[in-house]
PDB file of C-alpha atoms in Angstrom:
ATOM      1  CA  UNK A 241     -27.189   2.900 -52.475  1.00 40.00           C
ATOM      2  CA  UNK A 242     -23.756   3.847 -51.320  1.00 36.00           C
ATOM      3  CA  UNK A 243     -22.305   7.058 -52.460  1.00 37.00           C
ATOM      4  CA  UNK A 244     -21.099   5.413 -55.538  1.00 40.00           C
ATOM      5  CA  UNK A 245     -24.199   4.444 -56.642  1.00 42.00           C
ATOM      6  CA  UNK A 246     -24.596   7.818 -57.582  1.00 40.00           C
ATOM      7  CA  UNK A 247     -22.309   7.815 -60.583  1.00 42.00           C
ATOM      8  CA  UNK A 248     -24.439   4.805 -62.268  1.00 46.00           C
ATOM      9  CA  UNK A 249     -27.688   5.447 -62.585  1.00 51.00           C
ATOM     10  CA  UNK A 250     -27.228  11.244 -67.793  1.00 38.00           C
ATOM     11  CA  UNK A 251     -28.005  16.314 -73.388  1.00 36.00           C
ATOM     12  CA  UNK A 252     -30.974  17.361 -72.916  1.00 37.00           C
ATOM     13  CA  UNK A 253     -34.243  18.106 -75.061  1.00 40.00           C
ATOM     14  CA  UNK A 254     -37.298  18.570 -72.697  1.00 39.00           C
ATOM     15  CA  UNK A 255     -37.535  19.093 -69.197  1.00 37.00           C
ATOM     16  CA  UNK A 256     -34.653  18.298 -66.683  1.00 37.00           C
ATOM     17  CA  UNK A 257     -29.366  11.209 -60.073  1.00 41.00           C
ATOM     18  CA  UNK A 258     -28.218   7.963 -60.124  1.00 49.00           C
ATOM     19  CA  UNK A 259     -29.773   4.630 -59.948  1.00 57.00           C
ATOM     20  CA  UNK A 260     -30.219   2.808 -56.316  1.00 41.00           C
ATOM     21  CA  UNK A 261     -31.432  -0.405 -56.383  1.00 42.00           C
ATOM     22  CA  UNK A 262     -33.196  -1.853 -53.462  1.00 39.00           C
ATOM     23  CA  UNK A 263     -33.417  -5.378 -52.307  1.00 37.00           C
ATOM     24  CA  UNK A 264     -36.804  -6.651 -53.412  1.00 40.00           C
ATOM     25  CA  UNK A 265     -36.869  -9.412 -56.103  1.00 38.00           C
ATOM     26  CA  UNK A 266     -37.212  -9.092 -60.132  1.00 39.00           C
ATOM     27  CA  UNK A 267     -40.303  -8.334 -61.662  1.00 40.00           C
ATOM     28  CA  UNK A 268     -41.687 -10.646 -64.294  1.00 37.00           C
ATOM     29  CA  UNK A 269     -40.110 -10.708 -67.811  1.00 40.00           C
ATOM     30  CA  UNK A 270     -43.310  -9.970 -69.740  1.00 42.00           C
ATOM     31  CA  UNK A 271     -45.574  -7.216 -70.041  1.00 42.00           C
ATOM     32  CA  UNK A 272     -49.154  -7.508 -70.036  1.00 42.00           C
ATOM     33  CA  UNK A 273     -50.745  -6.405 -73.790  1.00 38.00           C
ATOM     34  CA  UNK A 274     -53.954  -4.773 -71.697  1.00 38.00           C
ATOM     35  CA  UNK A 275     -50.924  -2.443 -70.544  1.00 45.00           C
ATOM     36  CA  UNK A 276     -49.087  -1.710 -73.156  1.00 46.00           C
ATOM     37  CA  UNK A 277     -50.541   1.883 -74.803  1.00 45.00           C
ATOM     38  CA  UNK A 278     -53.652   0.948 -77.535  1.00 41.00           C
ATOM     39  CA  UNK A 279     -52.743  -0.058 -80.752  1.00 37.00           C
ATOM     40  CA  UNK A 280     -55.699   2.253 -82.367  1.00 36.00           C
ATOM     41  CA  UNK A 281     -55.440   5.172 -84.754  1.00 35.00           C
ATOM     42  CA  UNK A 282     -52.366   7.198 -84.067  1.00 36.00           C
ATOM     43  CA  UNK A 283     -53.127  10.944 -83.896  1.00 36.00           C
ATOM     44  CA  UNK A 284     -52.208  13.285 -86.774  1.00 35.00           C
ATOM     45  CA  UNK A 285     -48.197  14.839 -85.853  1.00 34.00           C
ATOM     46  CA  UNK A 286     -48.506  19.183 -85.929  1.00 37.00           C
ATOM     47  CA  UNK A 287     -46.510  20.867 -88.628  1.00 38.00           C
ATOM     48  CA  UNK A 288     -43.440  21.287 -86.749  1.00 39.00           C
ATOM     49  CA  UNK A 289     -43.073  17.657 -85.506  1.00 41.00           C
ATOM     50  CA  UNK A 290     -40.715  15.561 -87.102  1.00 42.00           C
ATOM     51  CA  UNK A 291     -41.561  14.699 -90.789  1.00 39.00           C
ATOM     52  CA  UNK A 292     -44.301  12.115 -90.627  1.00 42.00           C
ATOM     53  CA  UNK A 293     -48.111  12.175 -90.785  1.00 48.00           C
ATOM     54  CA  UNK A 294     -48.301   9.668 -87.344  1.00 84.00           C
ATOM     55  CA  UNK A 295     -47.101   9.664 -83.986  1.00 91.00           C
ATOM     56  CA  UNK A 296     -47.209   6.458 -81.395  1.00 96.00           C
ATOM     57  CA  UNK A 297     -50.017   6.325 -79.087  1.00 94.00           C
ATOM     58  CA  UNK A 298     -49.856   8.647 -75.754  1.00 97.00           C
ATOM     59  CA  UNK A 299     -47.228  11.582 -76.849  1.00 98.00           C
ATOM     60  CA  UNK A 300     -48.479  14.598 -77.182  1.00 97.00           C
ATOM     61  CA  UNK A 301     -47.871  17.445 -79.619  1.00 96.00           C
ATOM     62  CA  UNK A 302     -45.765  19.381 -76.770  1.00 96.00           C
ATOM     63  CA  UNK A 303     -43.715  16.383 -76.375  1.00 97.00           C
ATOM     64  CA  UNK A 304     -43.421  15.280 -80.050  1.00 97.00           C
ATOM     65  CA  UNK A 305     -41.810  18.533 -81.386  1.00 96.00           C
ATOM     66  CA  UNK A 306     -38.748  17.722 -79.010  1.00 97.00           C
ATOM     67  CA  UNK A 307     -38.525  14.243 -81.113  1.00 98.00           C
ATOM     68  CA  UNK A 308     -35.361  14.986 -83.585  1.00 97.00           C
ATOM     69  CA  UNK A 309     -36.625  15.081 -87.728  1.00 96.00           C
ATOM     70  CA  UNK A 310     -34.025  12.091 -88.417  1.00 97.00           C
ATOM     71  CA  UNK A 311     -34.758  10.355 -86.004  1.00 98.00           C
ATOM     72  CA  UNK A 312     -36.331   6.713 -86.705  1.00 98.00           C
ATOM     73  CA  UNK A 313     -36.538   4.465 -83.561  1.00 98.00           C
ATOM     74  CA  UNK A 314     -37.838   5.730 -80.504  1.00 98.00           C
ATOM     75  CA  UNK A 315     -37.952   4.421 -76.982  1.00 98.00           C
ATOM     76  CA  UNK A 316     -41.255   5.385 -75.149  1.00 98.00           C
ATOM     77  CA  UNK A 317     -41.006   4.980 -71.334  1.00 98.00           C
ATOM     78  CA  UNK A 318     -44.927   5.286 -70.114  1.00 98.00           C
ATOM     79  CA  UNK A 319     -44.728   6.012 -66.459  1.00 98.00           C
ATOM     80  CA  UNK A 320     -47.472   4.902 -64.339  1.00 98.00           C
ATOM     81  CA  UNK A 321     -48.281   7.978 -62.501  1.00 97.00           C
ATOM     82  CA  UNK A 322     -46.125  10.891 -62.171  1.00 97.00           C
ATOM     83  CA  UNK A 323     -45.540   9.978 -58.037  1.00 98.00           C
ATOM     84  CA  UNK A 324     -45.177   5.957 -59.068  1.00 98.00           C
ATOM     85  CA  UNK A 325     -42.337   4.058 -60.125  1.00 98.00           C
ATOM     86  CA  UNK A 326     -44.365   1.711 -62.081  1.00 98.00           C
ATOM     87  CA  UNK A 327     -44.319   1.895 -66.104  1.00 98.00           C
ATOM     88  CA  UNK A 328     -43.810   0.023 -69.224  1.00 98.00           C
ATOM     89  CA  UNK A 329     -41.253   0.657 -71.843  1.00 98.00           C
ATOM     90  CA  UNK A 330     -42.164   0.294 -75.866  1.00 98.00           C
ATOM     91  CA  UNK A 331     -39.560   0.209 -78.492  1.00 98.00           C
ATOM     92  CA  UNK A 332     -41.149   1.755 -81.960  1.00 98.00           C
ATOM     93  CA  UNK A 333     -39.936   1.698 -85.364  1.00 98.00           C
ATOM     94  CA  UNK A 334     -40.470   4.161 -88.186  1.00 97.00           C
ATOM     95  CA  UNK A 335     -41.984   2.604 -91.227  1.00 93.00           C
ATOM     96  CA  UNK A 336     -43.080   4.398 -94.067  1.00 93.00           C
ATOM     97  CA  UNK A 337     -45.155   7.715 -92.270  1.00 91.00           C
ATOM     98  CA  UNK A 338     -46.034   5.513 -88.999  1.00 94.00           C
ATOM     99  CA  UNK A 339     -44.598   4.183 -86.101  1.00 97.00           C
ATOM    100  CA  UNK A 340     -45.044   0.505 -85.472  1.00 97.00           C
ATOM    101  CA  UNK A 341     -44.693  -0.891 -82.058  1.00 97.00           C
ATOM    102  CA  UNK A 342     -41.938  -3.577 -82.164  1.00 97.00           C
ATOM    103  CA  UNK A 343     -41.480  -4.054 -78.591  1.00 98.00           C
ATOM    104  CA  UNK A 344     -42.614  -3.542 -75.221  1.00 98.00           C
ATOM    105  CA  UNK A 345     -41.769  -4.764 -71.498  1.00 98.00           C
ATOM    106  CA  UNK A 346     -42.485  -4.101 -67.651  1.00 98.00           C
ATOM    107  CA  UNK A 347     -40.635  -1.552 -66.413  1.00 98.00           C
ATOM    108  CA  UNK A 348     -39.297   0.989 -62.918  1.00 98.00           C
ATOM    109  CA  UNK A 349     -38.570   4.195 -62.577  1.00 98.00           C
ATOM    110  CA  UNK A 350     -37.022   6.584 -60.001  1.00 98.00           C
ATOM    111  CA  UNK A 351     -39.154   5.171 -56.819  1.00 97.00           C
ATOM    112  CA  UNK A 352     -40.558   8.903 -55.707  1.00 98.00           C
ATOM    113  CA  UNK A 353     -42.042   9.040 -59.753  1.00 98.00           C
ATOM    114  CA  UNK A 354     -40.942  11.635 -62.213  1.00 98.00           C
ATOM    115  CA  UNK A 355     -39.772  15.147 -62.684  1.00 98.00           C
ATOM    116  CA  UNK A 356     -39.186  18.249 -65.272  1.00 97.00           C
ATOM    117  CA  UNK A 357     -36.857  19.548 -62.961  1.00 98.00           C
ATOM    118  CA  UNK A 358     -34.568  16.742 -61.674  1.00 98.00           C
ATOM    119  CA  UNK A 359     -31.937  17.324 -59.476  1.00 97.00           C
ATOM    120  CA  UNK A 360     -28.804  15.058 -57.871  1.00 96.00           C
ATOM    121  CA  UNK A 361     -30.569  12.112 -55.007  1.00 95.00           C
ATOM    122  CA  UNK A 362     -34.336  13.769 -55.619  1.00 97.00           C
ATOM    123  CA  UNK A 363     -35.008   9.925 -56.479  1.00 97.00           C
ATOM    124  CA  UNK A 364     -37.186  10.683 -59.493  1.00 98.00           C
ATOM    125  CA  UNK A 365     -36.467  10.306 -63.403  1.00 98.00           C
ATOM    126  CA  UNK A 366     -36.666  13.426 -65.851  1.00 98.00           C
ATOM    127  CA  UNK A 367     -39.516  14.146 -68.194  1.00 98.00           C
ATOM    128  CA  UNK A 368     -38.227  14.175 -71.839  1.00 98.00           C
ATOM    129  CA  UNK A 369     -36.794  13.779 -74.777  1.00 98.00           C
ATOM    130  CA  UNK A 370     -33.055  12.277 -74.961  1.00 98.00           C
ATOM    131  CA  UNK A 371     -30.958  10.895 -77.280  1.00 98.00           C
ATOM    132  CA  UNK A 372     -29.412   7.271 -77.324  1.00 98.00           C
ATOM    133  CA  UNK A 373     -25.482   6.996 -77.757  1.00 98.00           C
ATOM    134  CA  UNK A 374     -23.704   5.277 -75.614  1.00 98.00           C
ATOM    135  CA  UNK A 375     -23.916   1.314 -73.962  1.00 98.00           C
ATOM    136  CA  UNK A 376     -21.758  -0.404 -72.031  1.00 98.00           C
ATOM    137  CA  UNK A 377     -21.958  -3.234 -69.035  1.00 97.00           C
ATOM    138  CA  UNK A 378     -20.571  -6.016 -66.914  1.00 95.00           C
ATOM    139  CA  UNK A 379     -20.538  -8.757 -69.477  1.00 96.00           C
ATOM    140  CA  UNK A 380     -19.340  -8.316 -73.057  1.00 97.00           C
ATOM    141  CA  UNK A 381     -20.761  -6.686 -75.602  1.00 98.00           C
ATOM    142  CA  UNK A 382     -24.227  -8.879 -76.953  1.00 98.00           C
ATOM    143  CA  UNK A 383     -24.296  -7.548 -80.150  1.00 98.00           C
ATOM    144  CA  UNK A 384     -25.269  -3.922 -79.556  1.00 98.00           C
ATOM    145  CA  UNK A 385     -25.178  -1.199 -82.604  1.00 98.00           C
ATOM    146  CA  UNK A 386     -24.510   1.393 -79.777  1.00 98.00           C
ATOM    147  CA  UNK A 387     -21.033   1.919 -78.966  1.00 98.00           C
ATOM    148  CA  UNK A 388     -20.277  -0.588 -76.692  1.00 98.00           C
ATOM    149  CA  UNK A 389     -18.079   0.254 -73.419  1.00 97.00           C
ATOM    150  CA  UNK A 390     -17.532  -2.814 -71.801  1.00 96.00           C
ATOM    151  CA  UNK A 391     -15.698  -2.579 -67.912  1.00 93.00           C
ATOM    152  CA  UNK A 392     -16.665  -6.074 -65.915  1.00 87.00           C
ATOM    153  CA  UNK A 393     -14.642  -3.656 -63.329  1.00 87.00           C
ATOM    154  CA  UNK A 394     -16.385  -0.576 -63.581  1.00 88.00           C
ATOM    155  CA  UNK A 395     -19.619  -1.574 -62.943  1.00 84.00           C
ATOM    156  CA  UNK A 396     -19.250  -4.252 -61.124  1.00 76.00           C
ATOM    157  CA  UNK A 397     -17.698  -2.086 -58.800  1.00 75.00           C
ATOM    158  CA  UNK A 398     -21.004   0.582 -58.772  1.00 75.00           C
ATOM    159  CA  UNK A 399     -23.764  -2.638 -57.942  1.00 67.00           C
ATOM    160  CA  UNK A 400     -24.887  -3.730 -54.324  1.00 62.00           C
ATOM    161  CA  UNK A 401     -23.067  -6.677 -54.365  1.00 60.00           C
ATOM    162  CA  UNK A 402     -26.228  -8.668 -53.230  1.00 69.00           C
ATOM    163  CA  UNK A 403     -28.328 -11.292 -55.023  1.00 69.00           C
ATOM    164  CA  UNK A 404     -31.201  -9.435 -56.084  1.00 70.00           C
ATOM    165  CA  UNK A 405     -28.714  -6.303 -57.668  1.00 71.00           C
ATOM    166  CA  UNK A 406     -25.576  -8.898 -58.960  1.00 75.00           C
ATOM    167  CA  UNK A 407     -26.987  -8.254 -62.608  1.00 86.00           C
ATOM    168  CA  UNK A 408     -28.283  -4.185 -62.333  1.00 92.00           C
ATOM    169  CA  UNK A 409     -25.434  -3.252 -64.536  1.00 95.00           C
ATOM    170  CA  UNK A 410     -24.452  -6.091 -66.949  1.00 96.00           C
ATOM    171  CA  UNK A 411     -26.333  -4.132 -69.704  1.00 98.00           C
ATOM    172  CA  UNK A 412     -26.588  -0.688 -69.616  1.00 98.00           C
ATOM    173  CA  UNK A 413     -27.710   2.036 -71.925  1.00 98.00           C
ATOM    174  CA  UNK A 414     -26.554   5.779 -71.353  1.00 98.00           C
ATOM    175  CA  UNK A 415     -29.438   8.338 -71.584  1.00 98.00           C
ATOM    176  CA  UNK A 416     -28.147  12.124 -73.129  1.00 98.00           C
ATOM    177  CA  UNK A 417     -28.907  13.956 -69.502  1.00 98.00           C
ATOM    178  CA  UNK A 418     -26.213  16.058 -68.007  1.00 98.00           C
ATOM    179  CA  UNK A 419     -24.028  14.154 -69.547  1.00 97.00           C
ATOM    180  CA  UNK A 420     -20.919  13.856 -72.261  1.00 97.00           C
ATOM    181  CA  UNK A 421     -21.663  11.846 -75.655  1.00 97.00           C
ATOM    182  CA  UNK A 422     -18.940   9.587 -76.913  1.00 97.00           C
ATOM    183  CA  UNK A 423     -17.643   8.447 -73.493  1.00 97.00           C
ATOM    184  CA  UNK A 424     -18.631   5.796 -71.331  1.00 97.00           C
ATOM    185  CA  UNK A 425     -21.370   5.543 -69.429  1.00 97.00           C
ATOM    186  CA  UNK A 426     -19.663   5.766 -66.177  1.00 95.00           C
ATOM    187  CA  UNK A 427     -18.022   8.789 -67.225  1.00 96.00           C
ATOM    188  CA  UNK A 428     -18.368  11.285 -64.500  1.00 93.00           C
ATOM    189  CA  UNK A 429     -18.561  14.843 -66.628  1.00 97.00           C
ATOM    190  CA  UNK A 430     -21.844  16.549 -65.964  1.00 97.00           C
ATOM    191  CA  UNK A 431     -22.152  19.445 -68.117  1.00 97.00           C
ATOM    192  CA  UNK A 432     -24.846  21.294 -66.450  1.00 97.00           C
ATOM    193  CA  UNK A 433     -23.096  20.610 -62.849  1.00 97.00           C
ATOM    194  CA  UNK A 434     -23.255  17.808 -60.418  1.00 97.00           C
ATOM    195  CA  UNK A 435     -26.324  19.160 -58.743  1.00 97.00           C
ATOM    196  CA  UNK A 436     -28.106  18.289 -61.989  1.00 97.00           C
ATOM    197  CA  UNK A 437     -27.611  15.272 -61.109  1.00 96.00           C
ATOM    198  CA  UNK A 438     -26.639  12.089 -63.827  1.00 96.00           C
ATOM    199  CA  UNK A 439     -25.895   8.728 -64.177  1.00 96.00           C
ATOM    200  CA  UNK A 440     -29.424   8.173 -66.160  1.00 98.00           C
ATOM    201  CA  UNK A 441     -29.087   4.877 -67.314  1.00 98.00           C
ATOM    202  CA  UNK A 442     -31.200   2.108 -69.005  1.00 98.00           C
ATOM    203  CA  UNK A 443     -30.305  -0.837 -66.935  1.00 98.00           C
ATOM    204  CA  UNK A 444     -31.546  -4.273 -66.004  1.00 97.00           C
ATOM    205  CA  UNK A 445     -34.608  -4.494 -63.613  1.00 96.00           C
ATOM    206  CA  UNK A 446     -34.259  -5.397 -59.853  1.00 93.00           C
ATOM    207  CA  UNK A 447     -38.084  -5.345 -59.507  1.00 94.00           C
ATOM    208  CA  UNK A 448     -38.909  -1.620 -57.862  1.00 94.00           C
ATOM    209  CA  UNK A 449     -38.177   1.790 -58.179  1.00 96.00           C
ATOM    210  CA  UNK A 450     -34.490   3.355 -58.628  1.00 96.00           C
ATOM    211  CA  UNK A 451     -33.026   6.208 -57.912  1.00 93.00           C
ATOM    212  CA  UNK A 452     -33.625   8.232 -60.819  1.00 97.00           C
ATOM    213  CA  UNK A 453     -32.722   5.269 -64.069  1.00 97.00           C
ATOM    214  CA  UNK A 454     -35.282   3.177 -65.928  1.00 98.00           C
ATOM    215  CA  UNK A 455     -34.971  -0.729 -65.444  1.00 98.00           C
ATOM    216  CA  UNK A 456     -36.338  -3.549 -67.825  1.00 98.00           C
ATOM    217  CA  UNK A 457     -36.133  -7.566 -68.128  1.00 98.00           C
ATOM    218  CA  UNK A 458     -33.118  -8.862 -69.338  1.00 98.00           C
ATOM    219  CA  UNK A 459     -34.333 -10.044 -72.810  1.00 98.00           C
ATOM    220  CA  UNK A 460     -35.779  -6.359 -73.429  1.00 98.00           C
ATOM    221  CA  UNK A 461     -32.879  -4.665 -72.786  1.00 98.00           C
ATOM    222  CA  UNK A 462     -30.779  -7.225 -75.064  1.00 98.00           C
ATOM    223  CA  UNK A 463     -33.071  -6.311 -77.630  1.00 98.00           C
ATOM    224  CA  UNK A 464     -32.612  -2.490 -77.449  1.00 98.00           C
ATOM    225  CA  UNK A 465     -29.106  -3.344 -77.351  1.00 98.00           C
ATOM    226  CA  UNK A 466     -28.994  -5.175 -80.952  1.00 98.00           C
ATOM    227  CA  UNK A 467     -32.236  -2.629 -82.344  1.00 98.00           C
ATOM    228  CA  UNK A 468     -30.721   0.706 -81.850  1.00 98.00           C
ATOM    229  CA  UNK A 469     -28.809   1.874 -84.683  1.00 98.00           C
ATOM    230  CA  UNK A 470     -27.167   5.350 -84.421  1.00 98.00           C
ATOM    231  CA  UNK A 471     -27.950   5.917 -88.070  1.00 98.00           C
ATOM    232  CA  UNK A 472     -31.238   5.907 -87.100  1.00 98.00           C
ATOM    233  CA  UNK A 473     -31.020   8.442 -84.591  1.00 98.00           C
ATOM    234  CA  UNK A 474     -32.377   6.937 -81.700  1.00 98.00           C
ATOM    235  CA  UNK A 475     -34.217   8.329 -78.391  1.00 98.00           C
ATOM    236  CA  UNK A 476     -35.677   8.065 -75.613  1.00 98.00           C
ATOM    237  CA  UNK A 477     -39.427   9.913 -74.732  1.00 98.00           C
ATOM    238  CA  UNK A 478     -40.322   9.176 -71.150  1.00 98.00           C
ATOM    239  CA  UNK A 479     -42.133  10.570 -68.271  1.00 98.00           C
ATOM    240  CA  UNK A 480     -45.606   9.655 -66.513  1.00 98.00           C
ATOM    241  CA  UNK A 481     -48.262   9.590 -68.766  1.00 98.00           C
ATOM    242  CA  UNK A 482     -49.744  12.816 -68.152  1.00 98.00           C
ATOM    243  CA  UNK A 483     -47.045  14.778 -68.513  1.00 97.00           C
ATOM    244  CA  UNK A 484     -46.479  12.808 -72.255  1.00 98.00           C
ATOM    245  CA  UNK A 485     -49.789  13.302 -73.514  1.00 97.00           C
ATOM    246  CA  UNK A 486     -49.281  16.894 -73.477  1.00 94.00           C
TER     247      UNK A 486
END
């Protein structure tokens, strides 16, 4: 994408770039169940993760400690591989001690796979743990319990203005890296320096890998939008599935 692609695809938990879409078509709007993670007996949290006696499938005890106590909806970005920009994301729900899976869909990440280290046009997503503020996009606000920045301008102006990216940014959702809560998404403060690159966003899916953002179907992203509740302290907990289990 052009240099000003860089501002829209951004604090920090775990581990450590904007989003460029490419040209190739949407994915489909459905995931697969045989790929979403197995619905069998969640593994028992360690003392010092957050207060509860389960944990969703595939995050690891490493990972889990980063997840804040209050926090009670999480968004779990599975990648693929830590080199592929292939994954699902799964919205869960805290209910009673356990986390029950309410969502899931198809999902991209940055196209060159993941990293603890990230760093401005490396063209792969962080590893970690991040908390939800912020939305915002092209088209009014749908209903979100985010704060809600809406600029048709704004981000209009940051998309490839070609068929397959005309949508990337009506609904986006902010994720805490290098980046000022309480502002919108397109804000351009990076608090650990540009080189740290920023811009993370949740965004709609073009159908391949980004520059460094996660991408999902339309209808998942409108359900984030009107699921996430700040008084429930949302995040996000993504990186390749190795590098979660731990």
């Amino acid at each position: 994408m052009a240099a000003s692609a860089a501002l829209a695809c951004g604090v920090l938990l775990w581990g450590t770039a904007a989003c460029a879409p490419t040209t190739e078509p949407p994915g489909p709007g459905g995931a697969p169940a045989s790929r979403l993670p197995a619905a069998g007996s969640p593994r028992p949290a360690s003392p010092a993760s957050p207060a509860t006696d389960l944990r969703p499938e595939g995050i690891g005890e490493r990972m889990w400690q980063q997840v804040p106590a209050a926090t009670r909806q999480l968004v779990v970005v599975y990648g693929d591989d830590r080199d592929s920009p292939d994954g699902l994301v799964a919205l869960y729900e805290k209910q009673g001690t356990a986390w029950e899976r309410t969502g899931g869909w198809p999902a991209h990440n940055g196209r060159k796979g993941w990293t603890t280290d990230h760093h401005m046009d490396d063209e792969r997503t962080p590893v970690g743990v991040f908390t939800l503020t912020d939305a915002g996009g092209a088209r009014r606000d749908p209903g979100s319990r985010l704060r809600y920045w809406y600029d048709d301008h704004a981000y209009a102006s940051m998309t490839i203005q070609t068929e397959a990216h005309a949508h990337d940014f009506d609904y986006v959702i902010a994720v805490d890296y290098n980046r000022r809560t309480g502002v919108p998404p397109f804000d351009w403060t990076r608090p650990e320096g540009v080189e740290r690159g920023g811009g993370i966003w949740l965004h709609l899916d073009h159908g391949d890998g980004t520059s460094a953002c996660v991408t999902l179907p339309e209808p998942g992203m409108r359900t984030l939008l009107r699921t996430l509740d700040p008084e429930s302290r949302p995040v996000v907990v993504m990186g390749d599935r190795e590098r979660l289990g731990i």
